[in-house]
């Protein structure tokens, strides 16, 4: 079966524009996670979905960031009014049931804000 | 504070040599600890997972150890290959509360010929 897929793979945008990043988890995985990884840095947790609800939004860095998940499947991460410090790789992962299960990561979306 | 510290930050070794990466954590309540390998430009891939009662787990040339008393883990790579060049990330899962997963910043390993 297919792994976690993300699109686009690369996104270049101008400061102030909104961007949407998409994640398609492994079919049947109920948990989905978004992370941010700045160049040369570790993974930074953003948000976690169990089904379509997000019990943990503690990592969202500001109100410019939002995420939703529909049909217990695809998720979109939206960044409004992008800033240069938003430049990073945004990684999505899914796991079968919950946070204690192994996470399978997608290839990431590299976002560059000019 | 729940933290995962990894050392060294980076490491360069010759092909064929062994190396050991360290992970110290202050995470509670502890559930499990995973080591991930992240190739450049790719998402992390799980290598091993250990629960509280497990001391050692191997996956090919990778052997992870866990000392739950001292809250330390290590990842030992035997007979390194050029393809082992990657970042190795230690991740500790908590049993409850927010921030269920605590990530280390990783060790960047370069294996050279």
Short mmCIF file of C-alpha atoms in Angstrom, two decimals:
data_model
loop_
_atom_site.label_atom_id
_atom_site.label_comp_id
_atom_site.label_asym_id
_atom_site.label_seq_id
_atom_site.Cartn_x
_atom_site.Cartn_y
_atom_site.Cartn_z
CA UNK A 1 0.00 0.00 0.00
CA UNK A 2 0.97 3.61 -0.45
CA UNK A 3 2.73 5.52 2.27
CA UNK A 4 2.03 9.03 3.50
CA UNK A 5 2.01 11.53 0.67
CA UNK A 6 2.31 15.29 0.81
CA UNK A 7 1.80 18.02 -1.72
CA UNK A 8 3.25 20.15 -3.03
CA UNK A 9 6.79 18.88 -2.53
CA UNK A 10 8.11 22.42 -2.84
CA UNK A 11 6.36 25.75 -2.42
CA UNK A 12 7.84 29.20 -2.92
CA UNK A 13 5.67 32.11 -1.90
CA UNK A 14 5.91 35.78 -1.19
CA UNK A 15 5.72 37.20 2.28
CA UNK A 16 2.14 37.95 3.22
CA UNK A 17 0.56 35.32 1.00
CA UNK A 18 -1.48 32.38 2.32
CA UNK A 19 -0.39 28.78 1.64
CA UNK A 20 -2.10 25.42 1.96
CA UNK A 21 -0.17 22.22 2.47
CA UNK A 22 -1.81 18.86 1.98
CA UNK A 23 -1.25 15.48 3.61
CA UNK A 24 -2.73 12.14 2.59
CA UNK A 25 -2.15 9.61 5.39
CA UNK A 26 -1.91 5.88 5.07
CA UNK A 27 -5.40 4.48 4.53
CA UNK A 28 -6.95 3.35 7.81
CA UNK A 29 -4.64 5.37 10.03
CA UNK A 30 -6.74 7.31 12.52
CA UNK A 31 -4.01 9.57 13.88
CA UNK A 32 -2.32 12.29 11.87
CA UNK A 33 0.46 14.70 12.87
CA UNK A 34 2.02 17.84 11.49
CA UNK A 35 5.61 18.87 12.26
CA UNK A 36 7.88 21.70 11.21
CA UNK A 37 11.60 21.25 10.65
CA UNK A 38 13.75 24.31 10.13
CA UNK A 39 17.07 23.92 8.36
CA UNK A 40 19.48 21.96 10.51
CA UNK A 41 17.00 21.77 13.39
CA UNK A 42 15.00 19.01 15.01
CA UNK A 43 11.33 18.27 14.48
CA UNK A 44 8.89 20.72 16.03
CA UNK A 45 5.43 19.36 16.83
CA UNK A 46 2.57 21.47 15.49
CA UNK A 47 -0.73 19.61 15.79
CA UNK A 48 -2.16 16.14 16.12
CA UNK A 49 -5.51 14.75 14.90
CA UNK A 50 -7.33 11.72 16.27
CA UNK A 51 -9.98 11.10 13.64
CA UNK A 52 -11.16 14.51 12.53
CA UNK A 53 -10.65 16.24 15.85
CA UNK A 54 -7.49 17.80 17.16
CA UNK A 55 -6.97 17.02 20.88
CA UNK A 56 -3.57 18.67 20.86
CA UNK A 57 -3.02 22.01 19.13
CA UNK A 58 -0.34 23.08 21.56
CA UNK A 59 2.39 23.34 18.98
CA UNK A 60 0.78 25.79 16.58
CA UNK A 61 3.17 28.77 16.71
CA UNK A 62 0.59 31.49 16.10
CA UNK A 63 -2.99 32.13 15.05
CA UNK A 64 -1.74 32.35 11.46
CA UNK A 65 -1.47 28.58 11.50
CA UNK A 66 -4.51 26.33 11.28
CA UNK A 67 -5.21 22.77 10.24
CA UNK A 68 -8.18 20.64 9.49
CA UNK A 69 -8.88 17.05 8.67
CA UNK A 70 -11.91 15.64 6.91
CA UNK A 71 -13.25 12.14 6.43
CA UNK A 72 -10.60 10.85 8.81
CA UNK A 73 -8.30 11.10 5.84
CA UNK A 74 -6.71 14.07 4.13
CA UNK A 75 -5.49 17.01 6.17
CA UNK A 76 -4.54 20.53 5.18
CA UNK A 77 -2.24 22.86 7.06
CA UNK A 78 -2.89 26.51 6.26
CA UNK A 79 -0.50 29.32 6.97
CA UNK A 80 -1.94 32.79 6.55
CA UNK A 81 0.06 35.93 5.88
CA UNK A 82 3.29 33.96 5.61
CA UNK A 83 6.46 35.34 7.13
CA UNK A 84 10.06 34.55 6.26
CA UNK A 85 10.47 32.66 9.53
CA UNK A 86 7.81 30.23 8.32
CA UNK A 87 10.34 28.87 5.80
CA UNK A 88 10.89 25.24 6.72
CA UNK A 89 10.05 21.69 5.76
CA UNK A 90 6.59 20.72 6.93
CA UNK A 91 6.32 17.01 7.65
CA UNK A 92 3.16 15.00 8.06
CA UNK A 93 2.95 11.60 9.72
CA UNK A 94 0.19 9.11 10.45
CA UNK A 95 -0.18 6.22 12.84
CA UNK A 96 -2.67 3.41 13.03
CA UNK A 97 -4.43 4.26 16.24
CA UNK A 98 -2.89 6.83 18.52
CA UNK A 99 0.17 8.57 19.78
CA UNK A 100 1.75 5.40 21.13
CA UNK A 101 1.82 3.74 17.72
CA UNK A 102 4.66 4.03 15.25
CA UNK A 103 4.41 7.09 13.05
CA UNK A 104 5.03 6.85 9.33
CA UNK A 105 6.28 10.06 7.81
CA UNK A 106 5.67 11.64 4.46
CA UNK A 107 8.45 13.22 2.39
CA UNK A 108 7.56 16.73 3.51
CA UNK A 109 6.76 20.02 1.83
CA UNK A 110 9.63 22.49 1.59
CA UNK A 111 8.21 25.98 2.05
CA UNK A 112 10.25 29.02 1.14
CA UNK A 113 8.89 32.46 1.94
CA UNK A 114 10.66 35.23 0.06
CA UNK B 1 10.22 19.91 31.87
CA UNK B 2 9.94 17.16 29.29
CA UNK B 3 13.11 17.15 27.22
CA UNK B 4 15.17 14.84 25.07
CA UNK B 5 18.87 15.64 24.67
CA UNK B 6 21.01 13.92 22.07
CA UNK B 7 24.77 13.81 21.71
CA UNK B 8 26.91 14.33 19.86
CA UNK B 9 25.26 16.93 17.66
CA UNK B 10 27.26 15.66 14.70
CA UNK B 11 29.72 12.87 14.06
CA UNK B 12 32.03 11.89 11.22
CA UNK B 13 33.36 8.33 11.02
CA UNK B 14 35.18 6.18 8.49
CA UNK B 15 33.28 3.51 6.61
CA UNK B 16 33.43 0.20 8.43
CA UNK B 17 33.85 1.71 11.89
CA UNK B 18 31.36 1.46 14.74
CA UNK B 19 29.73 4.37 16.54
CA UNK B 20 27.36 5.04 19.42
CA UNK B 21 24.84 7.84 19.65
CA UNK B 22 23.41 8.97 22.98
CA UNK B 23 19.97 10.06 24.10
CA UNK B 24 19.12 11.35 27.58
CA UNK B 25 15.55 12.21 28.48
CA UNK B 26 13.55 13.80 31.25
CA UNK B 27 10.11 12.74 30.09
CA UNK B 28 7.33 11.42 32.26
CA UNK B 29 5.23 9.47 32.41
CA UNK B 30 7.37 7.36 30.08
CA UNK B 31 5.71 5.11 27.56
CA UNK B 32 8.28 4.16 24.95
CA UNK B 33 11.38 5.38 23.16
CA UNK B 34 12.02 5.25 19.45
CA UNK B 35 15.02 5.88 17.26
CA UNK B 36 14.35 7.25 13.79
CA UNK B 37 16.69 7.62 10.83
CA UNK B 38 16.16 10.63 8.60
CA UNK B 39 17.93 10.76 5.27
CA UNK B 40 18.50 14.20 3.80
CA UNK B 41 15.32 15.45 2.16
CA UNK B 42 13.23 12.56 3.41
CA UNK B 43 10.87 11.94 6.30
CA UNK B 44 12.09 10.02 9.36
CA UNK B 45 11.87 6.22 9.33
CA UNK B 46 11.55 4.17 12.50
CA UNK B 47 14.52 1.95 13.43
CA UNK B 48 13.61 0.59 16.85
CA UNK B 49 11.05 1.01 19.59
CA UNK B 50 11.54 0.07 23.23
CA UNK B 51 9.18 0.02 26.16
CA UNK B 52 10.05 0.42 29.82
CA UNK B 53 10.89 -3.24 30.35
CA UNK B 54 13.16 -3.66 27.32
CA UNK B 55 16.90 -3.13 27.64
CA UNK B 56 18.14 -3.95 24.16
CA UNK B 57 16.67 -4.19 20.71
CA UNK B 58 18.42 -4.82 17.42
CA UNK B 59 17.54 -4.10 13.83
CA UNK B 60 20.27 -5.39 11.57
CA UNK B 61 23.43 -3.40 12.25
CA UNK B 62 21.53 -1.07 14.60
CA UNK B 63 21.32 -1.92 18.30
CA UNK B 64 19.46 0.30 20.73
CA UNK B 65 19.75 0.12 24.50
CA UNK B 66 17.56 1.61 27.18
CA UNK B 67 18.28 2.23 30.86
CA UNK B 68 14.98 3.39 32.31
CA UNK B 69 16.57 4.05 35.71
CA UNK B 70 19.08 6.58 34.42
CA UNK B 71 16.77 7.65 31.56
CA UNK B 72 19.40 7.04 28.94
CA UNK B 73 19.33 5.33 25.59
CA UNK B 74 22.00 4.65 23.02
CA UNK B 75 22.01 3.63 19.39
CA UNK B 76 25.02 1.58 18.31
CA UNK B 77 25.81 1.23 14.62
CA UNK B 78 28.11 -1.62 13.68
CA UNK B 79 30.32 -1.78 10.60
CA UNK B 80 29.05 1.55 9.27
CA UNK B 81 28.22 2.02 5.60
CA UNK B 82 28.07 5.15 3.49
CA UNK B 83 24.29 4.80 3.42
CA UNK B 84 24.19 5.23 7.20
CA UNK B 85 24.89 8.92 6.67
CA UNK B 86 21.74 10.56 8.03
CA UNK B 87 20.25 12.24 11.07
CA UNK B 88 19.28 9.94 13.92
CA UNK B 89 16.43 11.17 16.07
CA UNK B 90 15.46 9.95 19.53
CA UNK B 91 11.75 10.29 20.35
CA UNK B 92 10.14 9.60 23.72
CA UNK B 93 6.40 8.99 24.06
CA UNK B 94 4.46 10.02 27.13
CA UNK B 95 1.52 8.10 28.50
CA UNK B 96 -0.69 11.12 28.94
CA UNK B 97 -1.09 14.83 28.71
CA UNK B 98 -0.29 17.30 26.01
CA UNK B 99 2.85 17.02 23.96
CA UNK B 100 2.62 13.23 23.82
CA UNK B 101 5.81 12.97 21.80
CA UNK B 102 9.06 14.67 22.72
CA UNK B 103 11.69 14.80 19.99
CA UNK B 104 15.43 15.18 20.31
CA UNK B 105 17.20 17.46 17.85
CA UNK B 106 19.06 14.55 16.35
CA UNK B 107 22.64 13.53 15.70
CA UNK B 108 23.90 14.10 12.19
CA UNK B 109 26.13 11.19 11.19
CA UNK B 110 28.45 11.33 8.20
CA UNK B 111 30.16 8.14 7.09
CA UNK B 112 33.08 8.76 4.77
CA UNK B 113 35.14 6.43 2.61
#
